[in-house]
XYZ file of C-alpha atoms in Angstrom:
642
model
C -26.369 51.560 45.507
C -25.155 48.315 44.154
C -21.946 46.312 43.966
C -20.438 45.543 40.594
C -21.015 41.872 39.902
C -18.132 41.566 37.545
C -15.963 42.245 40.572
C -13.619 44.956 41.745
C -10.260 43.353 42.302
C -8.850 45.624 44.945
C -6.523 44.940 47.801
C -9.324 44.276 50.192
C -11.338 42.068 47.947
C -13.983 44.710 47.404
C -16.681 44.670 44.890
C -18.423 47.393 43.246
C -21.661 46.806 41.268
C -24.413 48.328 42.967
C -21.619 49.707 44.996
C -20.584 48.115 48.138
C -17.373 49.308 49.745
C -15.282 47.292 52.139
C -12.566 49.904 52.211
C -11.099 52.824 50.342
C -11.321 51.860 46.681
C -9.676 55.056 45.534
C -6.584 54.259 47.540
C -6.523 50.731 46.200
C -6.634 51.284 42.458
C -6.332 54.072 39.911
C -9.642 54.046 38.108
C -8.198 54.787 34.684
C -9.021 51.322 33.388
C -12.731 51.361 32.709
C -14.653 48.331 31.534
C -17.040 49.438 28.836
C -19.564 46.673 29.425
C -21.667 48.032 32.287
C -24.718 45.834 31.922
C -23.398 42.841 33.830
C -25.969 40.109 34.426
C -27.029 40.310 38.018
C -26.927 36.547 38.360
C -23.148 36.593 38.342
C -21.300 36.964 41.579
C -18.092 38.939 41.996
C -14.595 37.617 42.227
C -11.810 39.111 44.237
C -9.220 37.259 42.201
C -7.418 38.599 39.165
C -8.678 37.447 35.781
C -6.518 37.807 32.665
C -8.752 40.563 31.372
C -7.901 42.798 34.322
C -4.434 43.405 33.002
C -4.125 46.805 31.398
C -1.181 48.994 30.388
C 0.476 51.498 32.680
C 3.310 52.838 30.519
C 3.485 53.949 26.927
C 6.730 52.115 26.409
C 4.921 48.822 27.023
C 2.945 49.364 23.837
C 5.340 47.744 21.400
C 3.942 45.402 18.816
C 6.637 42.808 19.081
C 5.506 39.494 20.501
C 6.446 38.354 23.966
C 9.895 36.877 24.100
C 9.893 33.173 23.389
C 11.937 30.551 25.118
C 11.534 31.925 28.629
C 10.921 29.492 31.446
C 7.385 29.104 32.711
C 8.180 30.852 35.967
C 9.459 33.991 34.225
C 7.091 34.106 31.252
C 5.189 37.286 32.034
C 2.822 36.689 29.115
C 1.867 33.105 29.769
C -1.664 34.071 30.821
C -2.566 34.749 27.161
C -1.391 31.343 25.941
C -4.153 29.241 27.449
C -7.743 28.878 26.317
C -9.059 31.446 28.838
C -10.632 34.650 27.596
C -8.679 37.894 27.792
C -9.298 40.927 25.623
C -5.574 41.715 25.948
C -4.961 39.661 22.794
C -7.416 41.872 20.882
C -5.905 45.222 21.769
C -5.006 48.305 19.754
C -3.507 51.708 20.410
C -5.299 54.769 19.015
C -2.850 57.646 18.547
C -3.085 61.383 17.875
C -6.296 61.919 19.833
C -7.617 65.475 20.284
C -6.638 67.384 23.403
C -8.939 67.607 26.406
C -11.154 64.640 25.577
C -12.316 62.312 28.339
C -13.141 58.631 28.555
C -16.814 59.189 27.766
C -15.965 61.362 24.757
C -13.866 58.561 23.280
C -16.460 55.913 24.087
C -19.255 57.940 22.447
C -17.072 58.637 19.418
C -16.377 54.939 18.907
C -20.010 53.941 19.499
C -21.144 56.578 16.993
C -19.116 54.806 14.326
C -20.456 51.359 15.188
C -17.459 50.281 17.262
C -18.045 48.450 20.556
C -14.891 48.358 22.695
C -14.540 45.986 25.640
C -12.187 48.186 27.694
C -10.659 51.608 27.238
C -7.658 53.168 28.908
C -7.092 56.787 27.981
C -3.826 58.696 28.374
C -5.196 62.186 27.739
C -1.940 64.081 28.255
C -0.085 61.904 25.757
C -3.147 61.907 23.450
C -3.394 58.147 22.960
C -5.518 55.312 24.287
C -5.441 51.541 24.572
C -8.665 49.843 23.495
C -9.469 46.131 23.761
C -12.178 44.083 22.044
C -14.015 40.816 22.620
C -12.739 39.133 19.484
C -10.485 39.574 16.471
C -13.355 40.469 14.159
C -14.367 43.470 16.265
C -10.734 44.544 16.665
C -10.067 44.389 12.914
C -13.288 46.258 12.177
C -12.226 49.038 14.554
C -8.747 49.299 13.061
C -10.146 49.598 9.553
C -12.761 52.173 10.532
C -10.718 54.434 12.802
C -7.339 54.519 11.075
C -7.130 57.753 9.084
C -10.405 59.092 10.502
C -10.508 62.805 11.412
C -11.753 63.925 14.808
C -11.634 67.581 15.853
C -8.960 68.373 13.235
C -6.847 65.406 14.333
C -6.190 62.485 11.985
C -6.255 59.304 14.052
C -3.909 56.382 13.613
C -4.313 52.851 14.948
C -1.822 50.058 15.524
C -1.748 46.706 17.272
C -0.751 46.803 20.927
C 1.204 44.365 23.056
C -0.581 42.642 25.975
C 0.095 43.769 29.520
C 2.671 41.721 31.372
C 1.416 39.743 34.366
C 2.145 42.120 37.294
C 3.323 39.475 39.766
C 5.561 37.659 37.293
C 6.905 40.974 36.047
C 7.720 42.100 39.588
C 9.364 38.772 40.401
C 11.449 38.917 37.256
C 12.582 42.455 38.038
C 13.606 41.418 41.533
C 15.606 38.518 40.155
C 17.348 40.834 37.720
C 18.256 43.476 40.319
C 21.941 42.632 40.348
C 21.214 39.316 42.000
C 19.997 41.011 45.156
C 17.233 39.400 47.198
C 13.704 40.810 47.059
C 13.179 43.632 49.542
C 16.808 44.759 49.519
C 17.767 48.237 48.387
C 21.135 49.340 47.087
C 22.790 52.226 48.826
C 24.694 54.964 47.008
C 27.988 53.225 47.690
C 26.776 49.982 46.162
C 26.215 48.098 49.441
C 22.890 46.436 50.111
C 20.781 47.820 52.899
C 17.600 46.272 54.248
C 14.357 48.208 53.951
C 12.905 49.771 57.072
C 10.951 47.374 59.204
C 7.350 47.129 58.033
C 4.377 48.056 60.152
C 2.427 45.244 61.861
C 0.022 43.415 59.583
C -3.069 44.636 61.448
C -1.999 48.228 60.776
C -1.230 47.487 57.135
C -4.614 45.892 56.496
C -6.417 48.678 58.370
C -4.692 51.215 56.127
C -5.708 49.201 53.076
C -9.392 48.605 53.796
C -10.318 51.372 56.247
C -7.808 54.167 55.542
C -9.550 56.645 57.873
C -9.540 54.275 60.847
C -7.313 56.606 62.893
C -9.065 59.848 61.847
C -11.628 61.260 64.330
C -15.137 60.684 63.017
C -16.051 64.374 62.912
C -13.023 64.978 60.694
C -14.065 62.066 58.441
C -17.458 63.701 57.959
C -15.884 67.059 57.108
C -13.711 65.449 54.446
C -16.674 63.679 52.859
C -18.777 66.819 52.861
C -15.918 68.642 51.167
C -15.844 65.976 48.451
C -19.548 66.460 47.747
C -19.049 70.223 47.679
C -16.465 69.692 44.941
C -18.985 67.630 42.959
C -21.573 70.424 43.181
C -19.052 73.057 42.095
C -18.230 70.969 39.028
C -21.908 70.376 38.285
C -22.473 74.137 38.493
C -19.819 74.742 35.836
C -21.170 71.966 33.636
C -24.744 73.279 33.768
C -23.468 76.674 32.646
C -21.564 75.071 29.779
C -24.419 72.846 28.627
C -27.512 74.986 29.173
C -27.063 78.697 28.503
C -30.726 79.380 29.269
C -30.081 78.442 32.897
C -27.322 81.039 33.344
C -29.563 83.697 34.979
C -30.915 81.136 37.450
C -27.413 79.774 37.979
C -26.057 83.230 38.754
C -28.639 83.700 41.519
C -27.975 80.223 42.929
C -24.213 80.782 43.051
C -24.721 84.017 44.959
C -26.931 82.249 47.499
C -25.025 79.011 47.961
C -21.310 79.740 47.976
C -20.796 79.294 44.211
C -22.829 76.066 44.144
C -25.939 75.389 42.072
C -27.997 74.352 45.098
C -27.750 74.227 48.885
C -25.602 71.474 50.398
C -27.169 70.352 53.642
C -25.121 69.061 56.554
C -23.894 65.500 56.136
C -25.841 62.926 58.113
C -23.564 60.565 60.051
C -23.844 56.825 60.346
C -25.486 55.783 63.646
C -22.697 53.193 64.024
C -19.066 53.624 63.005
C -17.677 50.142 63.674
C -18.769 46.591 62.791
C -21.373 48.119 60.492
C -20.983 45.920 57.391
C -23.710 43.335 56.864
C -21.952 41.913 53.805
C -18.245 41.213 53.328
C -16.285 39.393 50.655
C -13.126 37.642 51.718
C -10.316 36.361 49.524
C -8.845 32.919 50.162
C -5.106 32.767 49.607
C -1.664 32.512 51.157
C -1.385 34.640 54.273
C 1.030 37.533 54.544
C 2.341 35.724 57.633
C 3.165 32.660 55.511
C 0.144 30.637 56.650
C -1.477 28.749 53.788
C -5.251 28.816 53.245
C -5.879 32.175 54.889
C -9.291 33.859 54.615
C -9.337 37.643 54.718
C -8.469 40.755 52.726
C -5.697 41.352 50.232
C -2.835 43.432 51.564
C -2.132 44.828 48.130
C -3.753 44.610 44.732
C -2.692 42.121 42.079
C -1.731 44.937 39.727
C 0.784 46.011 42.327
C 2.282 42.536 42.366
C 0.766 41.299 45.634
C -1.543 38.409 46.522
C -0.868 38.236 50.280
C -3.979 37.871 52.449
C -4.494 39.118 56.019
C -7.151 37.955 58.474
C -10.000 40.442 59.164
C -9.816 39.736 62.895
C -8.491 43.206 63.775
C -10.496 45.238 61.250
C -13.044 47.694 62.620
C -15.763 47.571 59.970
C -16.365 43.785 59.917
C -18.924 42.406 62.358
C -17.980 39.917 65.058
C -20.475 37.447 63.521
C -18.688 37.588 60.165
C -15.276 37.235 61.808
C -16.482 34.119 63.611
C -17.660 32.533 60.346
C -14.331 33.389 58.696
C -12.388 31.757 61.500
C -14.462 28.560 61.470
C -14.397 28.324 57.673
C -10.631 28.818 57.640
C -10.266 25.942 60.089
C -12.360 23.767 57.784
C -10.490 24.420 54.528
C -7.168 23.759 56.267
C -8.372 20.201 56.941
C -9.118 19.593 53.259
C -6.624 18.417 50.602
C -7.629 21.221 48.238
C -5.258 24.133 47.641
C -6.173 27.806 47.451
C -6.741 29.171 43.979
C -3.744 30.988 42.510
C -4.539 33.975 40.267
C -0.982 33.652 38.966
C -1.117 30.044 37.748
C -4.924 29.542 37.689
C -4.423 26.372 39.715
C -6.047 25.474 43.029
C -9.621 25.561 44.260
C -10.630 27.769 47.217
C -11.347 31.282 45.927
C -13.659 33.405 48.029
C -16.021 33.515 50.984
C -18.953 35.936 51.142
C -20.658 36.457 54.495
C -24.008 38.235 54.958
C -25.443 39.015 58.390
C -28.558 40.685 59.759
C -29.565 42.443 62.958
C -31.883 39.584 63.864
C -28.836 37.298 64.164
C -29.096 35.418 60.883
C -25.937 34.662 58.909
C -25.399 33.445 55.361
C -22.128 32.169 53.894
C -21.420 31.695 50.182
C -18.362 29.596 49.316
C -16.689 30.102 45.921
C -14.742 27.087 44.708
C -12.970 26.361 41.426
C -13.739 22.700 40.630
C -10.891 22.428 38.109
C -11.013 18.750 37.022
C -12.575 17.273 40.152
C -15.189 14.602 39.615
C -18.825 15.198 40.514
C -18.556 12.673 43.358
C -15.655 14.600 44.902
C -17.603 17.861 44.806
C -20.654 16.247 46.355
C -18.505 14.804 49.136
C -16.966 18.225 49.763
C -20.428 19.777 50.093
C -21.480 17.000 52.481
C -18.407 17.669 54.594
C -19.175 21.409 54.615
C -22.740 20.685 55.704
C -21.635 18.326 58.446
C -18.982 20.746 59.722
C -21.381 23.689 60.072
C -24.372 21.733 61.368
C -22.776 19.099 63.632
C -19.049 19.820 63.799
C -16.889 22.626 65.149
C -18.404 25.140 62.708
C -21.769 24.859 64.449
C -20.591 27.506 66.914
C -20.334 30.068 64.102
C -24.093 30.654 64.158
C -24.459 30.081 60.422
C -28.118 29.860 59.352
C -27.670 29.564 55.561
C -24.887 28.035 53.449
C -24.346 28.134 49.681
C -21.714 26.696 47.336
C -20.711 28.302 44.009
C -18.612 26.598 41.318
C -16.453 29.403 40.012
C -14.320 28.434 37.034
C -12.348 30.589 34.622
C -13.941 32.691 31.945
C -13.564 31.228 28.469
C -15.482 33.969 26.628
C -16.133 37.709 26.879
C -19.610 37.214 28.311
C -20.024 37.290 32.068
C -21.116 33.835 33.086
C -24.029 33.199 35.364
C -22.904 31.595 38.600
C -25.739 29.663 40.222
C -25.677 29.199 43.961
C -26.115 25.633 45.201
C -27.971 25.529 48.506
C -26.036 23.360 50.967
C -27.873 23.701 54.263
C -30.022 25.961 56.430
C -32.538 28.564 55.311
C -32.536 29.698 51.696
C -32.563 33.376 52.692
C -31.775 35.596 55.625
C -34.120 38.314 56.881
C -33.645 41.866 58.066
C -35.776 44.574 59.654
C -35.505 48.140 58.408
C -37.732 51.098 59.314
C -40.151 48.707 60.988
C -40.491 46.586 57.855
C -39.361 43.029 57.128
C -37.090 42.134 54.216
C -35.952 38.840 52.711
C -32.408 38.729 51.312
C -31.190 36.063 48.864
C -27.533 35.355 47.995
C -27.469 37.544 44.865
C -29.768 40.326 46.059
C -28.573 43.805 46.870
C -29.194 45.229 50.326
C -27.407 48.297 51.685
C -24.339 47.162 53.616
C -24.902 49.456 56.614
C -28.464 48.872 57.810
C -28.718 51.622 60.492
C -27.283 54.194 58.072
C -29.603 52.924 55.313
C -32.516 53.863 57.558
C -31.126 57.407 57.724
C -30.682 57.449 53.934
C -34.156 56.154 53.096
C -35.806 58.475 55.596
C -34.139 61.425 53.883
C -35.215 60.156 50.452
C -38.819 59.920 51.632
C -38.656 63.417 53.080
C -37.212 64.955 49.921
C -39.595 63.196 47.537
C -42.556 65.279 48.846
C -45.073 62.484 48.395
C -48.815 62.294 49.018
C -51.655 59.832 48.504
C -51.914 60.772 44.815
C -48.224 60.138 44.090
C -46.800 57.409 41.891
C -43.217 56.437 42.727
C -40.837 54.894 40.216
C -38.140 53.021 42.153
C -35.368 52.491 39.577
C -32.631 49.955 40.417
C -34.753 48.955 43.392
C -32.848 45.873 44.607
C -35.008 44.038 47.143
C -37.492 46.918 47.081
C -36.359 48.640 50.258
C -36.929 52.262 49.188
C -40.243 51.732 47.410
C -41.643 49.472 50.120
C -40.657 51.962 52.830
C -42.685 54.652 51.011
C -45.612 52.535 49.795
C -48.067 53.416 52.578
C -47.671 57.118 51.804
C -48.422 56.961 48.077
C -50.938 55.683 45.537
C -48.596 53.309 43.730
C -44.950 52.123 43.677
C -43.366 50.652 40.543
C -39.934 49.046 41.001
C -37.422 48.165 38.277
C -34.466 45.843 38.914
C -32.052 43.813 36.779
C -31.507 40.897 39.188
C -34.297 38.308 38.953
C -33.521 36.996 42.435
C -33.812 40.502 43.898
C -37.162 41.012 42.144
C -38.463 37.790 43.672
C -37.298 39.026 47.066
C -38.955 42.406 46.468
C -42.299 40.790 45.637
C -42.059 38.567 48.721
C -41.135 41.593 50.842
C -44.152 43.567 49.621
C -46.429 40.637 50.446
C -44.818 40.079 53.854
C -45.491 43.709 54.728
C -49.124 43.573 53.566
C -48.673 45.937 50.616
C -50.918 45.693 47.561
C -50.000 48.914 45.735
C -46.487 47.784 44.756
C -45.333 46.077 41.547
C -41.882 45.085 40.331
C -40.455 44.610 36.844
C -37.304 42.643 36.033
C -34.942 43.849 33.312
C -32.441 46.505 32.362
C -33.696 49.925 33.392
C -32.993 51.295 29.908
C -35.271 48.612 28.415
C -38.075 48.627 30.992
C -38.369 52.257 32.094
C -39.582 53.782 28.781
C -42.487 51.319 28.660
C -43.350 51.881 32.319
C -43.253 55.668 31.919
C -45.579 55.530 28.920
C -48.052 53.419 30.896
C -48.153 55.734 33.925
C -51.032 58.199 33.575
C -50.722 59.836 36.993
C -49.932 63.570 36.825
C -47.942 63.272 40.052
C -44.941 61.060 39.273
C -41.681 61.029 41.228
C -38.671 58.914 40.291
C -36.176 57.637 42.840
C -33.027 56.198 41.290
C -30.343 54.320 43.186
C -28.110 52.996 40.389
C -24.801 51.104 40.247
C -21.516 52.917 40.682
C -21.277 53.937 37.010
C -24.702 55.579 37.102
C -27.739 55.122 34.880
C -27.575 54.148 31.225
C -27.973 57.206 28.986
C -31.189 55.694 27.583
C -32.732 55.885 31.064
C -31.879 59.579 31.339
C -33.321 60.238 27.873
C -36.547 58.424 28.820
C -36.828 60.474 32.018
C -36.291 63.699 30.060
C -39.033 62.765 27.558
C -41.550 61.947 30.318
C -42.768 65.503 30.891
C -45.256 64.367 33.549
C -42.297 63.277 35.705
C -41.603 66.481 37.626
C -39.303 65.379 40.444
C -36.340 62.995 40.685
C -34.344 61.933 43.733
C -30.940 60.613 42.701
C -29.063 58.468 45.246
C -25.434 58.248 44.112
C -22.908 55.947 45.710
C -20.243 57.698 43.633
C -21.339 61.195 42.682
C -18.256 61.798 40.540
C -19.003 58.731 38.413
C -22.643 59.848 38.052
C -21.695 63.334 36.843
C -22.667 62.603 33.220
C -26.156 61.634 34.427
C -26.463 64.912 36.326
C -25.333 66.904 33.290
C -27.727 65.117 30.924
C -30.626 65.786 33.268
C -29.842 69.488 33.142
C -28.544 70.047 29.599
C -30.481 72.069 27.020
C -33.005 70.209 24.855
C -31.664 68.973 21.534
C -32.447 66.463 18.824
C -30.980 63.782 21.093
C -32.223 65.054 24.458
C -35.902 65.909 24.271
C -38.058 67.323 27.024
C -37.587 70.147 29.503
C -34.449 69.892 31.641
C -34.188 69.407 35.388
C -32.467 71.595 37.969
C -30.699 70.467 41.164
C -32.441 72.046 44.155
C -31.024 70.169 47.184
C -28.013 68.009 47.939
C -26.741 66.104 50.962
C -24.262 63.389 51.864
C -25.140 60.417 54.064
C -22.277 58.403 55.524
C -22.793 54.683 54.968
C -19.097 53.785 54.990
C -17.309 55.045 58.128
C -13.513 54.716 58.194
C -13.377 55.173 54.382
C -13.661 58.211 52.105
C -16.918 56.971 50.589
C -20.470 58.107 51.250
C -23.853 58.232 49.534
C -24.986 61.514 47.977
C -28.628 62.516 47.539
C -29.552 65.099 44.904
C -33.092 66.348 44.366
C -33.820 67.443 40.786
C -36.978 69.281 39.738
C -38.237 69.808 36.203
C -37.957 73.338 34.813
C -41.484 74.680 34.300
C -41.348 77.232 31.500
C -44.999 78.082 31.923
C -44.246 79.691 35.279
C -41.096 81.652 34.500
C -39.584 83.825 31.838
C -36.791 81.450 30.863
C -36.669 80.675 27.192
C -35.104 77.551 25.835
C -34.119 76.917 22.255
C -33.539 73.482 20.850
C -29.888 72.806 20.123
C -28.787 70.306 17.527
């Protein structure tokens, strides 16, 4: 569902909380670095720039405890990012050695949490049986070292030592180029020792298309086949995991595998997106130096910072960005090039212009959110800049962009481990934009989540409503509801809808949307799902309760799953996963055998289907319908495991 507010710093400037994809994230970054803190305040907006805390290790040999070499010049000091007063957990990092074989990220995280240790980030090297772990402060790091060192886990005695910070990727790459026998960057050395130039690169429009829409030249039918195959792989894995974690389901599982080609449930044909181009209603653009050498370029990153690249390419030739968004980008780029303020540099942390977010709707409304690092500018200078922005887009050349709402965000550097709230300052125009979906009207604020492909969202929500099997006696729990789109679209068919959402702004939108559509049987609660859902479930007395969950990329908090399992009157659950692989632990916990930790009868997957919301990329939404096992109507027996 949602995009990650803490930001996904990929080549294309994508974000992922509540999961929004602007291109192929898998191709952009190896997801072996996993931030442990998933509960990011929804008031914070994402950044497409590199922060110090994004730097994680890639090689074991980099984990030496010696300090960074002193006396290097500023330009070649690959560790200078840790010497300022900005927060980075890299300075509170350890290496845990001699880990057991075959453990995964979640195993290590649970093990540490069990012993009262709260890591900030974890990077696991399972084959080499070690992991890098960072913490928010020295106290937590020292506590972990004392607790874990010498501890036994699965017959392995663990050892812990301090770890060296990751070198800044760009400075490291530059230094390596300078040290390559004095040869210029981009030159290769032939076997005979003579320099040869690299092959001529592809045009920039092809390079950026490959980066953000890697399937742009693959026929759409073939794209759909590939995505369906990915979901099939998820179901095959889930089938194995159910067998491993709930032996009582093995007879049922055997029958299902015979029926459905070794899968635990039928996989229905993927539903395509009604539109395959210009489908994104929200895009995030980096502001930086263009790959063509032009300063103050607004667009997508050609490569990721971890790969040593900050070059930006205009979105003008991309297929997934709307013409309305491209027009705003062009006009905004013209404006910032007239200002004396430089683009923000993720390498030096200097400069100002950082990011532009553009939201559009089918009723021709457009919102722009400008992210600007104020550095040491005076309040009067910032106010003048906002006045100039307002004048440009209301009376100047930018008026032709069709902008109907403009916001300004002061985005400084992090100085602590907590994710800072970034308030939006309204500059001009309407405070929200509006959209129509399934014949209903929706208000969208700057922070609020709304599916990025509106026509395909209608396909998705229609399928959810069909699978939920609702009637006038039904109560629907809409978990991670955003602006209330799913619950509101179903409200007229049920007795009551209860929505739960972390973002306060989205909850306000949801309430306004329910009122605008004349609905009185809908209520919304603001807070973390793991905190709110147990209370809501206990208060619901209806015997006919269906949950619809549309969580962030990482899935639901384990406490939410445990609350759902305990609520025996909740018989049916529709899970909408923007990344089914990442949600696998949720699926397993729904189906695992009851135990002291997991109480209540398990669920079974009974239907699955992919819906394509992201043409030209490998990503899609996956719907899984789970139904509670009813032991009163079958001969299955289930023993409680400890």
